Coordinates of C-alpha atoms in Angstrom, one line a residue:
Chain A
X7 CA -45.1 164.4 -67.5
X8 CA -45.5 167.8 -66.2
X9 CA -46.5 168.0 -62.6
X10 CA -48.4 171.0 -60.7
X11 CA -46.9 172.3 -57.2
X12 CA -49.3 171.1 -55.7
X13 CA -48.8 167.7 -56.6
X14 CA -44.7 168.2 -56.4
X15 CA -44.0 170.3 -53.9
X16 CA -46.9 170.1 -52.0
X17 CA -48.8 173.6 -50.5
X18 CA -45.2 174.9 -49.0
X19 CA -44.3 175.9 -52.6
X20 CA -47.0 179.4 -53.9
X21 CA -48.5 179.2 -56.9
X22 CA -47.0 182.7 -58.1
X23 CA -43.8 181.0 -57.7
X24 CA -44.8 177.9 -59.7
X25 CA -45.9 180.4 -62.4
X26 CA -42.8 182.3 -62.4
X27 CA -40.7 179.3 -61.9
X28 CA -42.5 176.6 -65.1
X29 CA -39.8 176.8 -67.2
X30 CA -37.4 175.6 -64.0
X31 CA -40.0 173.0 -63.1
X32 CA -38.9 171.0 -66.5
X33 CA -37.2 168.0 -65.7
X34 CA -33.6 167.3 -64.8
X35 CA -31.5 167.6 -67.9
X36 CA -33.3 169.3 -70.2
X37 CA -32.6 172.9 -70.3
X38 CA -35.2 175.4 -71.7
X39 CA -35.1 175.8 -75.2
X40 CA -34.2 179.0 -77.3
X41 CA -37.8 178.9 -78.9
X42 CA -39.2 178.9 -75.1
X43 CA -37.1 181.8 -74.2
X44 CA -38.8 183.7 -76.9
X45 CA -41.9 182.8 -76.2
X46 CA -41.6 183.1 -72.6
X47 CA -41.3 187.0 -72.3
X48 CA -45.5 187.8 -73.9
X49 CA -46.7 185.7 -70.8
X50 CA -44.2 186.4 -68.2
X51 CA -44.8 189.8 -68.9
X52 CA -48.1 189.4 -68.7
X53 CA -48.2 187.1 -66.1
X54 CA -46.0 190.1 -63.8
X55 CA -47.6 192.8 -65.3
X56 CA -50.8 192.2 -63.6
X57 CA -53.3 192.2 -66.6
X58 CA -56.4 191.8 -66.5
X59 CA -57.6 188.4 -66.6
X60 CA -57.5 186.6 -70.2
X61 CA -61.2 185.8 -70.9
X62 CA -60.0 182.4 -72.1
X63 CA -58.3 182.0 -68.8
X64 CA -61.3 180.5 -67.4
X65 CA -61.8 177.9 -70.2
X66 CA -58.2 177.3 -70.1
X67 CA -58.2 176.9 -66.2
X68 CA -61.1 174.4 -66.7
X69 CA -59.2 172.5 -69.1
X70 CA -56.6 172.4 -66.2
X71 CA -56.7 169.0 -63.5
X72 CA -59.0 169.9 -60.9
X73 CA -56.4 169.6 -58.2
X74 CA -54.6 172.8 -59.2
X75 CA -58.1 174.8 -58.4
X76 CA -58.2 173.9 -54.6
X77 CA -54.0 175.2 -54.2
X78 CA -55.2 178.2 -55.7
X79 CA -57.6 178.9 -53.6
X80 CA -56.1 177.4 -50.8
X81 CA -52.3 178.2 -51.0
X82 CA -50.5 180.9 -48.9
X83 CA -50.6 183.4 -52.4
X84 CA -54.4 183.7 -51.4
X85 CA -53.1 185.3 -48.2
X86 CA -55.4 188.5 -48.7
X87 CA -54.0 191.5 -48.9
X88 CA -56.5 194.1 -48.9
X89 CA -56.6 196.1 -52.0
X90 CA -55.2 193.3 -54.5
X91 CA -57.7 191.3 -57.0
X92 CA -57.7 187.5 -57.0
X93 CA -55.1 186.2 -58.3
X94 CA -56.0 182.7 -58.7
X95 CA -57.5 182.1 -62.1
X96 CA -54.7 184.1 -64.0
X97 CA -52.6 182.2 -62.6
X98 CA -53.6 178.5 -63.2
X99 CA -54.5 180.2 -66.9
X100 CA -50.8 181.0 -67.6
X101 CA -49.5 177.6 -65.7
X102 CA -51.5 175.6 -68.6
X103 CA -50.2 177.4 -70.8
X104 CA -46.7 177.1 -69.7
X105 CA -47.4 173.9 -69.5
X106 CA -48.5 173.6 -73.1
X107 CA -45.6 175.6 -74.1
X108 CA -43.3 173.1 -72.0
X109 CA -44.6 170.2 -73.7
X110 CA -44.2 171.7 -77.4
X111 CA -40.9 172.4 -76.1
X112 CA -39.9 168.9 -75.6
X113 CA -41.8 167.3 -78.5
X114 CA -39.9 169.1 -80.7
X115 CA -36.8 169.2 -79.1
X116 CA -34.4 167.5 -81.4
X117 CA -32.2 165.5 -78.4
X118 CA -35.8 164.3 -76.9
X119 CA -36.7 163.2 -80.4
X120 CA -33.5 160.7 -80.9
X121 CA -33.5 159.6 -77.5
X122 CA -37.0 158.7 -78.3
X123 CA -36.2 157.0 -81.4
X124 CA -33.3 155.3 -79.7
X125 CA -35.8 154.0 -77.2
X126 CA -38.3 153.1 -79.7
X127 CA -35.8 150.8 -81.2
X128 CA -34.2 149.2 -78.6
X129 CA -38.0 148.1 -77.0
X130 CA -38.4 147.3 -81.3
X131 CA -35.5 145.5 -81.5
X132 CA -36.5 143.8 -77.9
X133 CA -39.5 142.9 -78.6
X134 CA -38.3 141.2 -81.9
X135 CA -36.2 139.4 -80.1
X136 CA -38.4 137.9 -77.7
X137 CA -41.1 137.6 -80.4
X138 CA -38.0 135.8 -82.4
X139 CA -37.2 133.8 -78.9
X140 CA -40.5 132.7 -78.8
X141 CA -41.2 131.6 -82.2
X142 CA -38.2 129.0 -81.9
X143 CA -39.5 128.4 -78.5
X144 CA -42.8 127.3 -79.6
X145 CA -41.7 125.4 -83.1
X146 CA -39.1 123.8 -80.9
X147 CA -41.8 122.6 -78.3
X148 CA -44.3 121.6 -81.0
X149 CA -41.2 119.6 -82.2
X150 CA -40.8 117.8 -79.1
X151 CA -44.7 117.5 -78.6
X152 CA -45.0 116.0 -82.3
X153 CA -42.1 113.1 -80.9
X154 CA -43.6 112.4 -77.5
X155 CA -47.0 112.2 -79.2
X156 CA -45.6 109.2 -81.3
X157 CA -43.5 108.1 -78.3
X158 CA -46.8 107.9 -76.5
X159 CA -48.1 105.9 -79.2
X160 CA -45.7 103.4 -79.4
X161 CA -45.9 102.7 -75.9
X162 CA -49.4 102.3 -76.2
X163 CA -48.8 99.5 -79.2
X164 CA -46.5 98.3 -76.5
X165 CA -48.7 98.0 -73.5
X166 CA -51.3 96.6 -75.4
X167 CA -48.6 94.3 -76.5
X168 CA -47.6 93.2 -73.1
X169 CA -51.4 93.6 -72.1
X170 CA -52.0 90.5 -74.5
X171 CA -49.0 89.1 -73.7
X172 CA -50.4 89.5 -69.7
X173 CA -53.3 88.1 -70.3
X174 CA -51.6 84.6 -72.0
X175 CA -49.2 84.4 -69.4
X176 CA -51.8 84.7 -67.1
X177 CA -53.7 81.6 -68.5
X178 CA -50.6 79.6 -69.0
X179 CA -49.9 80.3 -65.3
X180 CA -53.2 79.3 -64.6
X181 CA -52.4 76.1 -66.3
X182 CA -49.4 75.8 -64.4
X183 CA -50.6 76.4 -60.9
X184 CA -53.4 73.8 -62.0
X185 CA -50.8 71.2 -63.1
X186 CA -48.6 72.3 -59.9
X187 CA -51.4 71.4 -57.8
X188 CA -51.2 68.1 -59.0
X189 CA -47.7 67.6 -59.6
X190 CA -47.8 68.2 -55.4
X191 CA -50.3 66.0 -55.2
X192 CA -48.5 63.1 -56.9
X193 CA -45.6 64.1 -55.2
X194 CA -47.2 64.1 -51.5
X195 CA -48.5 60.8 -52.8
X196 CA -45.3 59.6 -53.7
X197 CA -43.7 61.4 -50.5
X198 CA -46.1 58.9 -48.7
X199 CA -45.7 55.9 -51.0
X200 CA -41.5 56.0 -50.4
X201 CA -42.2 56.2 -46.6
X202 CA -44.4 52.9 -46.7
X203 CA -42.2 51.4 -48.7
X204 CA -39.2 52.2 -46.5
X205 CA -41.6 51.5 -43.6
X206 CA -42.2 47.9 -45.5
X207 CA -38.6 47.2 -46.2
X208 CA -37.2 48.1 -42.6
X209 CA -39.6 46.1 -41.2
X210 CA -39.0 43.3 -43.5
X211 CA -35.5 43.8 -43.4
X212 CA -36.1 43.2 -39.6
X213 CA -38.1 40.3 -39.6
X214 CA -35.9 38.6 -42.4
X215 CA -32.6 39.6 -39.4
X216 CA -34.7 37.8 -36.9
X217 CA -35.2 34.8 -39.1
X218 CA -31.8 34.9 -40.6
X219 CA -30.5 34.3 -36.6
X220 CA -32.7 31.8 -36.0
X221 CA -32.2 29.9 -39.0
X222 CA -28.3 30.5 -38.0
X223 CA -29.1 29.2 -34.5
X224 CA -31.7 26.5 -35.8
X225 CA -28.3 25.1 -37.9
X226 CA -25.8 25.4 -35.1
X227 CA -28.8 23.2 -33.4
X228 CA -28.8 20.9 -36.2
X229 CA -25.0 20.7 -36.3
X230 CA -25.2 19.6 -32.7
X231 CA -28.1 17.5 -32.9
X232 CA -26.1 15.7 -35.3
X233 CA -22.9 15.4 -33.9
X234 CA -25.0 13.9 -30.6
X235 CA -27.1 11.1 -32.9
X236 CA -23.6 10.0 -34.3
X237 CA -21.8 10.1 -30.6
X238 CA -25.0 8.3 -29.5
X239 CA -24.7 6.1 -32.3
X240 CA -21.3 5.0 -31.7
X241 CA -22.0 4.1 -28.0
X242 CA -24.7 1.7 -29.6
X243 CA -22.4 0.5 -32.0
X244 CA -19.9 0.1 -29.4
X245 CA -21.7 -1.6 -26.6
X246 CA -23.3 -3.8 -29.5
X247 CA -20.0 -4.9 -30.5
X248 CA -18.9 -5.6 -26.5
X249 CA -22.2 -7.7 -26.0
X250 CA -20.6 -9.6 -28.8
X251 CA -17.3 -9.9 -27.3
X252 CA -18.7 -11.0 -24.0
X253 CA -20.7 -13.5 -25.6
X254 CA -17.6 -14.8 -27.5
X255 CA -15.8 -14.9 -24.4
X256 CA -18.4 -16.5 -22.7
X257 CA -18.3 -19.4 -25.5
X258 CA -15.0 -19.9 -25.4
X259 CA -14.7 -20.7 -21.9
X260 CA -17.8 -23.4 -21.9
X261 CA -15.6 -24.9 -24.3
X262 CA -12.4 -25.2 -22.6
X263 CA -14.8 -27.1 -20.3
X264 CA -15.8 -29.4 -22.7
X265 CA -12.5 -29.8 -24.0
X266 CA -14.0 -28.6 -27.6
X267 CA -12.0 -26.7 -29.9
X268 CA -12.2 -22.7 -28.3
X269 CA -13.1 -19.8 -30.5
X270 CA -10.7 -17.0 -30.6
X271 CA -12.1 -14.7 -27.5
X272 CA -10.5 -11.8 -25.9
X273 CA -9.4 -12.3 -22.7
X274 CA -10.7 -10.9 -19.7
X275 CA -7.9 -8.1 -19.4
X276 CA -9.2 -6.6 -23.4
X277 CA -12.8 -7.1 -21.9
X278 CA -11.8 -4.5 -18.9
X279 CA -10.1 -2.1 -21.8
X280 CA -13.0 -2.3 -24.4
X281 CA -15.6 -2.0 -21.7
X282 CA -13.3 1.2 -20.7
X283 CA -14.2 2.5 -24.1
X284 CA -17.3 2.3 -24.9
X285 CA -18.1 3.8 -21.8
X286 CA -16.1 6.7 -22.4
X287 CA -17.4 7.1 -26.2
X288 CA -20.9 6.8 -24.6
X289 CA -20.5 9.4 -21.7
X290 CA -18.9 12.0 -24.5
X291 CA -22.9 10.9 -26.3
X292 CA -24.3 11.3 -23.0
X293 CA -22.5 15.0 -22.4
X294 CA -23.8 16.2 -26.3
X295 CA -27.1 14.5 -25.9
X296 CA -27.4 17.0 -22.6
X297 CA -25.8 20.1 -24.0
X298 CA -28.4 20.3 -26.7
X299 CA -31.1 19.7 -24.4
X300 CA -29.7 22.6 -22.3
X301 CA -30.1 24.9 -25.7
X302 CA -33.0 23.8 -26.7
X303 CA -34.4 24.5 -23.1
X304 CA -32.8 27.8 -23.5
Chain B
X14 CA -42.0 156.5 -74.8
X15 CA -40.3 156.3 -71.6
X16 CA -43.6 154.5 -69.9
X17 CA -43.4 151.8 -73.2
X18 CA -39.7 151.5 -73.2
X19 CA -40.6 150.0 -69.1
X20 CA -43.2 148.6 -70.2
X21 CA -40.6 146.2 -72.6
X22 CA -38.4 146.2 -69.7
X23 CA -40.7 144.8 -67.3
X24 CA -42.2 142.7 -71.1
X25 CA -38.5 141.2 -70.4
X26 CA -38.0 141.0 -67.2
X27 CA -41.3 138.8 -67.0
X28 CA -40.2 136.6 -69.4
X29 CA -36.9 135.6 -68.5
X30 CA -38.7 135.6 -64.7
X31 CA -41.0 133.2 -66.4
X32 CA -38.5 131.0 -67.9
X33 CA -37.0 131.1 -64.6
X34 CA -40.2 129.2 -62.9
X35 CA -40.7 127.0 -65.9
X36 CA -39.3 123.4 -65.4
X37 CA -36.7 122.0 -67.4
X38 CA -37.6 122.3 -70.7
X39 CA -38.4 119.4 -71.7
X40 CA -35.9 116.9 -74.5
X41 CA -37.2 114.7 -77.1
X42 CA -37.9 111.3 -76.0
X43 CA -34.7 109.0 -76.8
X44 CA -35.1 105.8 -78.5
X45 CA -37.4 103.4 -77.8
X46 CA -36.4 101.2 -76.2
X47 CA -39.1 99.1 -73.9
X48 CA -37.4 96.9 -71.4
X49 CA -39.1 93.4 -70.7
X50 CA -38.9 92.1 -67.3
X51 CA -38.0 88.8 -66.9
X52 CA -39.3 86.8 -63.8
X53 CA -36.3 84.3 -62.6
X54 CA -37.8 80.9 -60.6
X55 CA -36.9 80.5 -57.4
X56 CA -34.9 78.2 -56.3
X57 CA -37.0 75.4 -54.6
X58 CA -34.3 73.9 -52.9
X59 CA -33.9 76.6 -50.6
X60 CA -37.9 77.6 -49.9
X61 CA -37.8 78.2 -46.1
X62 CA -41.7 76.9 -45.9
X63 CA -41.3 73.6 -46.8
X64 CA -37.6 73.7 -47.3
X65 CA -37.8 70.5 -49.6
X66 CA -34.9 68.7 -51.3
X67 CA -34.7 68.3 -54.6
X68 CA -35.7 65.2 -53.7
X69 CA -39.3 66.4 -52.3
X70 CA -38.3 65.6 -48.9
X71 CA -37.6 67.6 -46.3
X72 CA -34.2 68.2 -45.1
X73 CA -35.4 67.3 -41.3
X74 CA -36.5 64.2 -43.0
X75 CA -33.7 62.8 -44.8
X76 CA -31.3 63.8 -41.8
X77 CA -32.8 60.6 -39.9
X78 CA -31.8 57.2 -40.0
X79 CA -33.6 54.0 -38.9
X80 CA -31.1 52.2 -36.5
X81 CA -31.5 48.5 -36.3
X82 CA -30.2 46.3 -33.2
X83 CA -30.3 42.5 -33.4
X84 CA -29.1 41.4 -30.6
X85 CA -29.3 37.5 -29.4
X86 CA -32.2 36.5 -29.9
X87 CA -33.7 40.1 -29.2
X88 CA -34.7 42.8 -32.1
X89 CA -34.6 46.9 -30.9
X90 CA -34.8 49.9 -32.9
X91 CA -34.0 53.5 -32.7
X92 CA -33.3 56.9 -34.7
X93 CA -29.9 58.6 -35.2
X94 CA -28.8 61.4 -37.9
X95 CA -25.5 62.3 -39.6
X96 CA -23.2 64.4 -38.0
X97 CA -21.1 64.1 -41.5
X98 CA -20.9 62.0 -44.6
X99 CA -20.2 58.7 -42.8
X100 CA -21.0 59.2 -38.9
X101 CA -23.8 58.8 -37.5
X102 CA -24.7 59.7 -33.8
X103 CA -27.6 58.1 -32.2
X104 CA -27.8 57.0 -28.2
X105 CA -25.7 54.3 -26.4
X106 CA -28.7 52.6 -25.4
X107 CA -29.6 51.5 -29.1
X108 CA -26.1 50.3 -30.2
X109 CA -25.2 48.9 -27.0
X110 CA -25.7 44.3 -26.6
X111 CA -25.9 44.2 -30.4
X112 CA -25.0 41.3 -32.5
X113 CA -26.0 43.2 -35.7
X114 CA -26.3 47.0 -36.5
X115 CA -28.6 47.9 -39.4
X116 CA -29.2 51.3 -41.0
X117 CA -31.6 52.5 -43.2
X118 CA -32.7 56.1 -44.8
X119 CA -35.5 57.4 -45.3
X120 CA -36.3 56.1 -48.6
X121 CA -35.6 52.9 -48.1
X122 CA -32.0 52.8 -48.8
X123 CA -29.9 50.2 -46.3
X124 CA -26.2 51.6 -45.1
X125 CA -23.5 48.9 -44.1
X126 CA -21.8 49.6 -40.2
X127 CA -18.4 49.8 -40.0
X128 CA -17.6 50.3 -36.3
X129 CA -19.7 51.7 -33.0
X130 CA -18.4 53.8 -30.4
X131 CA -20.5 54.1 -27.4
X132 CA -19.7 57.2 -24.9
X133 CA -19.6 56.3 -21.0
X134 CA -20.4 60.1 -20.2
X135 CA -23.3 60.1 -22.0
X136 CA -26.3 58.4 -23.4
X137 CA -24.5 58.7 -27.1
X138 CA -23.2 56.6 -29.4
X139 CA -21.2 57.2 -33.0
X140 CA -21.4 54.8 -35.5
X141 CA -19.1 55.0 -38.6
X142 CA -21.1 53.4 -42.1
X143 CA -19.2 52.4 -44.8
X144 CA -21.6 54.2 -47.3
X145 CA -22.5 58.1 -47.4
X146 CA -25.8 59.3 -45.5
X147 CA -28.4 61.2 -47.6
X148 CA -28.0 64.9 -45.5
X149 CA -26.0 66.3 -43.0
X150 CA -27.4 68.7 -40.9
X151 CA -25.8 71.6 -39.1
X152 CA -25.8 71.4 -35.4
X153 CA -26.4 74.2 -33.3
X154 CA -23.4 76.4 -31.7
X155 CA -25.4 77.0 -28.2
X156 CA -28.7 74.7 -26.6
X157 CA -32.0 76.1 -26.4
X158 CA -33.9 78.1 -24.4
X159 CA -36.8 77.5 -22.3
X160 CA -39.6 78.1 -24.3
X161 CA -38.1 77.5 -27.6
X162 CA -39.4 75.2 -30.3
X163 CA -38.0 72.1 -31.5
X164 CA -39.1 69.5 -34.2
X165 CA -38.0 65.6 -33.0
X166 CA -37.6 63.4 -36.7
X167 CA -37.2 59.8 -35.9
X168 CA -38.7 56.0 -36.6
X169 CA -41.2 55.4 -33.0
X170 CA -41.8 52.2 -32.6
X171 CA -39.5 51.4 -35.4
X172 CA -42.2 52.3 -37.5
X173 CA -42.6 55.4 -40.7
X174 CA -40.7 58.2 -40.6
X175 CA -42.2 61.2 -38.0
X176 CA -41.8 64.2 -37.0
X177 CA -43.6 66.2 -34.0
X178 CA -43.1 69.7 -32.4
X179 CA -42.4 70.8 -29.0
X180 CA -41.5 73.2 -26.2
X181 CA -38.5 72.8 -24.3
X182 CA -39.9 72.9 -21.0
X183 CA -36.7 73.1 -18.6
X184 CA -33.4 71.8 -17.7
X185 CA -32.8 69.5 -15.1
X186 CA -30.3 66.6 -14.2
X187 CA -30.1 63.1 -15.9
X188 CA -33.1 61.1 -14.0
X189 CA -31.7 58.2 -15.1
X190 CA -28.2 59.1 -14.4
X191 CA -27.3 58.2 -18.3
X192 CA -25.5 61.5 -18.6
X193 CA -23.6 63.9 -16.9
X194 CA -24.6 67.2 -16.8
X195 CA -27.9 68.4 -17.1
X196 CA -30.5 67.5 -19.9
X197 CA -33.5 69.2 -21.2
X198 CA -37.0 68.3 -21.0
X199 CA -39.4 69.0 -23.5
X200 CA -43.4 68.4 -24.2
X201 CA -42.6 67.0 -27.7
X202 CA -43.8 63.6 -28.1
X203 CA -41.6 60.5 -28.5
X204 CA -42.3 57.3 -28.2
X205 CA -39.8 53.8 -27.9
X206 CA -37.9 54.2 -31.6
X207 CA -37.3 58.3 -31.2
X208 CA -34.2 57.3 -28.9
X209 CA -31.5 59.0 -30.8
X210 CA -33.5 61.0 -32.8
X211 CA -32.5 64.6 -33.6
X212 CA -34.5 67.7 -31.9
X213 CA -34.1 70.6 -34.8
X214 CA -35.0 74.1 -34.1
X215 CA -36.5 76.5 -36.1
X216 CA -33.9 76.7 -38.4
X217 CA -33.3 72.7 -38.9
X218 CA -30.1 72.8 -36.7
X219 CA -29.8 70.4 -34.1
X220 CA -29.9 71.7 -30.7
X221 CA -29.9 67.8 -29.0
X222 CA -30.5 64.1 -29.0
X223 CA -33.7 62.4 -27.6
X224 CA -33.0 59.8 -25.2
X225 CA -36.0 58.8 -23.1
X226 CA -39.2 59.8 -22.1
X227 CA -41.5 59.5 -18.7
X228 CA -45.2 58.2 -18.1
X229 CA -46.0 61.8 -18.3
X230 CA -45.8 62.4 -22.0
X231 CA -42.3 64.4 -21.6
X232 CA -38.9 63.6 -23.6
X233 CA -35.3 64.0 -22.2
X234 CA -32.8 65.9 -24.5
X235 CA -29.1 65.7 -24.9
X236 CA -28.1 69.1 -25.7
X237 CA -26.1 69.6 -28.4
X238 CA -23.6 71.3 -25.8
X239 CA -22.9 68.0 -24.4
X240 CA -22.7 66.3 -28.0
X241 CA -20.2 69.0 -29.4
X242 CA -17.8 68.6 -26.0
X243 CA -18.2 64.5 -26.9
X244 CA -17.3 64.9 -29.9
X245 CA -14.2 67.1 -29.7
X246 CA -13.0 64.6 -27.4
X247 CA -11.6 61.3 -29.4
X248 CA -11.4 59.8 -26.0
X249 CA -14.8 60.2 -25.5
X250 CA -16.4 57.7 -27.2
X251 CA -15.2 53.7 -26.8
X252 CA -15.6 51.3 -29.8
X253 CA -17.4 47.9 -29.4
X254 CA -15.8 45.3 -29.8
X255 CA -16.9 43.4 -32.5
X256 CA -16.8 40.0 -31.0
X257 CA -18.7 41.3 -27.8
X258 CA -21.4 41.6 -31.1
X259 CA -21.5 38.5 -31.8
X260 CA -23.9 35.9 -30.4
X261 CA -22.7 32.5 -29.8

């Protein structure tokens, strides 16, 4: 945690300061301890007394980061003066050893020691925690693995369930669209079987029209036919029975002759009247006999 | 311990970052409860292809009606469709010098005439039947285009039950001055029978009445612009008598 001037400060800062100044260079907050203070004086002194190098300094310097050596050879407290020994290696000597000293000086200080222990139990207690967290985390999620595992099987069941069930349906469609197939068959067939037969019946239904109005006309022709054979047959009838009447009258004048006994003889004046008659019955024949010609000539 | 008690800082800080990126953490599965899908038929009566009846004929097809005339001594027939329950419009031409009307559907079934009403503006007739028609159809609010299809359903030659497709090819005036207005002409074929028949369009509404046809294969339309203003109009449309029917 301790840092050299040359890696804090950079080379503005001398190493003889640095030396003078380790137990400053402590952090922020923790003030030099009585112990340091009495240790401090052996090395200060003998850091500003000028002794002679410590044989160990060497060994000590080693045991020192590498980086220190170059600021002491390179920082400004090199300037050379002419007269004055390096400095250099009794210096880095006595900054690990300040440093060592610093470092005792905080392990056993008492405040470092609680905060320490404070520290160690809050990341303890942190750690548990998330160690706790992640226990129920992990049962909770095997929990929930365990259920979807057996969800997953039932759907499984159940898709091989409906996969069977598929696969009838399937058939029985099959079936179905085979039986459709002919259902629409029979069904065009019958489509085409109501349309003849409708076909069929309108035309008979139109042929059995025509021959309904000619057998209608055919019986008006009839009823006319008939009522002309019985007009014609009453003009026969008639001028039959005038033929007679003539003939009687006839006789019964040759006998008026002959001075016989006379049959009874209209006159000539009924003759004129009953000739008048049948000619009118007969030209009433006459006029019905032509009329049906006329239709039947069409 | 300062570099461990960060160290369990940035332990903590990465955890709750991780559980920050995890998904939601995930719930036990809820009961099971598998849903089956049922399949409901569709309804046949409305399938647009072949848009059959629950009869198993087409709608087009049981729309037309055979239209018999026995006149004196002379036999015609033509097509017609319903317009509602117990109306029937067909063309003046095939009512008109009849001593008889006869109807029949298309399976056969024969409807009784009650009256005829023949139009002097147009080549149309109505004819009121004393029982119900099979299928009304709905007609068309505006005629169609140039181009546009139409299907013709009628009895040619008096004969089965037909339907062919056209083209309507243009509009043009009455050539045989039967109608006032114009008419359209179309490249669907008709033959003596289709008079009256109904021209459907793609949607089985009637967009006009056939009425005639030249030597070139064409038909001649009534559009159902001309039928609608005819029929709005009660003083369209004259009624035959019904002893100028009958043949003495």
């Amino acid at each position: 945690m301790t840092s050299t001037p040359t890696a804090s400060s950079g080379s503005t800062t001398p190493v003889d300061d640095a030396v003078e100044g380790a137990p400053e260079e402590t952090p922020a907050g923790e003030s030099p301890s009585p112990e340091s203070s009495a240790q401090d004086p052996p090395t200060a002194g003998t850091a500003s007394a000028g002794s002679p190098p410590d044989p160990l300094a060497p060994g000590s310097s080693g045991s020192a980061s590498p980086a220190s050596s170059p600021p002491a050879s390179a920082s400004p407290a090199e300037s050379p003066e002419e007269g004055e020994p390096e400095p250099a290696p009794r210096h880095l000597a006595e900054e690990a050893h300040a440093r060592h000293l610093a470092d005792d000086q905080r392990l056993y200080d008492p405040t470092r020691r609680r905060r320490a222990r404070r520290r160690a139990w809050i990341l303890s207690s942190t750690l548990a925690v998330l160690l706790l967290g992640a226990i129920a985390a992990g049962a909770y999620l095997w929990q929930v693995a365990e259920a979807w595992e057996a969800r997953d099987a039932e759907w499984r069941g159940h898709a091989e369930t409906l996969g069977g069930d598929l696969a009838s349906t399937r058939g029985e469609l099959a079936d179905t669209m085979a039986e459709l197939e002919v259902v629409r068959g029979q069904l065009d067939q019958a489509q085409r079987r109501i349309s003849e037969l409708a076909d069929e019946k309108a035309r008979l239904g139109d042929e059995h029209a025509v021959v309904r109005q000619l057998a209608d006309y055919q019986e008006r022709v009839s009823q006319v036919a008939t009522t002309v054979v019985a007009a014609l047959d009453a003009c026969i009838a008639s001028q039959q029975r005038l033929v007679i009447w003539y003939a009687a009258a006839d006789e019964a004048a040759q006998a008026d002759e002959d001075a016989d006994p006379a049959p009874v003889a209209p006159d000539r004046a009924q003759l004129v009247t009953l000739t008048a008659r049948v000619d009118e019955v007969c030209r009433a024949a006459q006029e019905a006999k032509d009329a049906l010609q006329e239709e039947l000539d069409g | 311990m300062r570099p461990l008690l960060r160290l369990g800082a940035l332990a903590a800080l990465a955890a709750l970052a991780g559980c920050a990126s995890l998904p939601e953490v995930p719930a036990k599965p809820g009961p099971f409860e598998p849903v089956t899908a049922t399949a409901a038929p569709s309804d046949r009566g409305t399938d647009t292809e072949n848009d059959l009846s629950p009869y198993g004929f087409d709608v087009a097809e049981r729309i037309s009606v055979r239209v018999r005339n026995l006149g004196c001594f002379s036999l015609s027939t033509g097509s017609g469709f319903a317009v509602d329950t117990t109306t029937l419009v067909t063309n003046r031409h095939v009512v008109e010098d009849s001593a008889e009307l006869g109807l029949s559907t298309y399976d056969g079934r024969d409807v009784g005439v009650r009256a005829a009403s023949i139009a002097s503006l147009a080549d149309l007739a109505v004819v009121r039947t004393d029982g119900e028609l099979p299928e009304v159809p709905e007609l068309a609010t505006k005629d169609p285009e140039r181009g546009d299809t139409i299907t013709v359903v009628g009895y040619p030659q008096g004969g089965r039950l037909t339907v062919t497709s056209g083209r309507v090819i243009a509009r043009t005036t009455d050539p045989l001055n039967l109608n006032l207005g114009e008419v359209l002409v179309t490249d669907a074929a008709v033959e003596p029978g289709s008079s009256g028949s109904p021209a459907l369009d793609k949607r089985g509404r009637v967009v006009g009445v056939v009425y005639a046809m030249n030597a070139a294969g064409q038909s001649f339309i009534v559009p159902v612009s001309t039928v609608h203003e005819l029929l709005e109009d009660d003083a369209a449309f004259d009624e035959v008598e019904k002893s100028s029917l009958d043949c003495e």
